[in-house]
Amino acid sequence: MLTAFKQGRRALNRCNLGKLMLALGLSFGVSLIQAQNYPNRTVKMVVPLTTGSGADIAGRVVAKSLSETWKQSVIIENRPGAGGLIGTGVVVNSEPDGYTLLVQSASYAANPAIYKKLPYDPLKSLIDVAILGQTPYVMITAADGPYQTIRDLVIAAKSKPGEITFASAGVGSSTHLAAEYFNQVMGIKLIHVPYKGSPEAISDTMSGRTAFYMAPLDTAIGQLKGGKVRALGLTSKTRNAAVPDIPSIAEQGYPNFEIGLWFGVWAPAGTPPAIVKKINQDINQAMQDPEVKTAYDTKGIKATPMSPAEFSKFVREEMAKYQKIAKEANIEPQ
């Protein structure tokens, strides 16, 4: 009796295992078919930042290349607001089919350090798909302002603690925390003035309303080359070929100073793995496109292709870094 029961149980387990394997096989097969047919209509890339922001610039360059590869329209839709949370929410709540993607900057990793309760789970609501590239911040100030060098700014800030202002592209943005990191390294305290986005922050810094802005190099390069703003230094360890005359902050007596900006692509949780893999591979292939390379070189962006797994690891390391910066800056999560 017991033997018959055990035999029956094993048979049932084999049956269930068979059903599971069949289901997995069917699911994998459906995923592959979806990937082979992807995309067969317009793909929308939501940028939760203003037009002209670093992520917007990189996204438009890659979208153009992808539209040529896919033979489908790839459009950019700007949905700025609330530090990027509004546009991110649009993607989180969209159909997980690869036709609505998020293009965001390092702010994606910075937001969890600023906001106590995000309207999504940054570790579960979205899938890390691909990195679009990396670029340094360039610390800019008014061309005719009082600060000729970083030393000038630091001396002034130490003589008037809590009086001098700095701009950012919004509370919780990567430009906010990059500036806080600078303040920590220099041992100074300044007043944070958040703006809607990079264009607005650059404009007010250019007019002298704020002392400095850690601008993404690709957004400020036009004003730099036009002499409309003064560059105090780059946040990369070395100089950038797009602006070879601008020294890094590291080479100005702060050898350990380094913080960078990056841009990436995310998809809603539940997007078929085969589609995620295809988007990643096609974005990485786009980095080899001569037009993309030229556009990136002109803007000071460096292509650094990663697999989805590598990008996911990178994003989590960046989240930890921004958590540390926010904690040391005594920023109370909102």
Short mmCIF file of C-alpha atoms in Angstrom, two decimals, residues 60-70 74 282 285-287 289 292:
data_model
loop_
_atom_site.label_atom_id
_atom_site.label_comp_id
_atom_site.label_asym_id
_atom_site.label_seq_id
_atom_site.Cartn_x
_atom_site.Cartn_y
_atom_site.Cartn_z
CA ARG A 60 17.69 61.57 -28.89
CA VAL A 61 21.03 60.57 -30.38
CA VAL A 62 20.44 56.87 -29.70
CA ALA A 63 16.73 57.01 -30.63
CA LYS A 64 17.66 58.21 -34.11
CA SER A 65 20.05 55.30 -34.58
CA LEU A 66 17.56 52.75 -33.24
CA SER A 67 14.79 54.00 -35.52
CA GLU A 68 17.07 53.33 -38.50
CA THR A 69 17.99 49.85 -37.22
CA TRP A 70 14.44 48.87 -36.29
CA VAL A 74 11.43 55.83 -31.92
CA ASP A 282 20.76 47.02 -30.34
CA GLN A 285 25.38 48.22 -31.43
CA ALA A 286 24.21 51.82 -31.83
CA MET A 287 27.30 52.90 -29.89
CA ASP A 289 27.31 53.89 -35.29
CA VAL A 292 26.40 58.32 -32.69
#
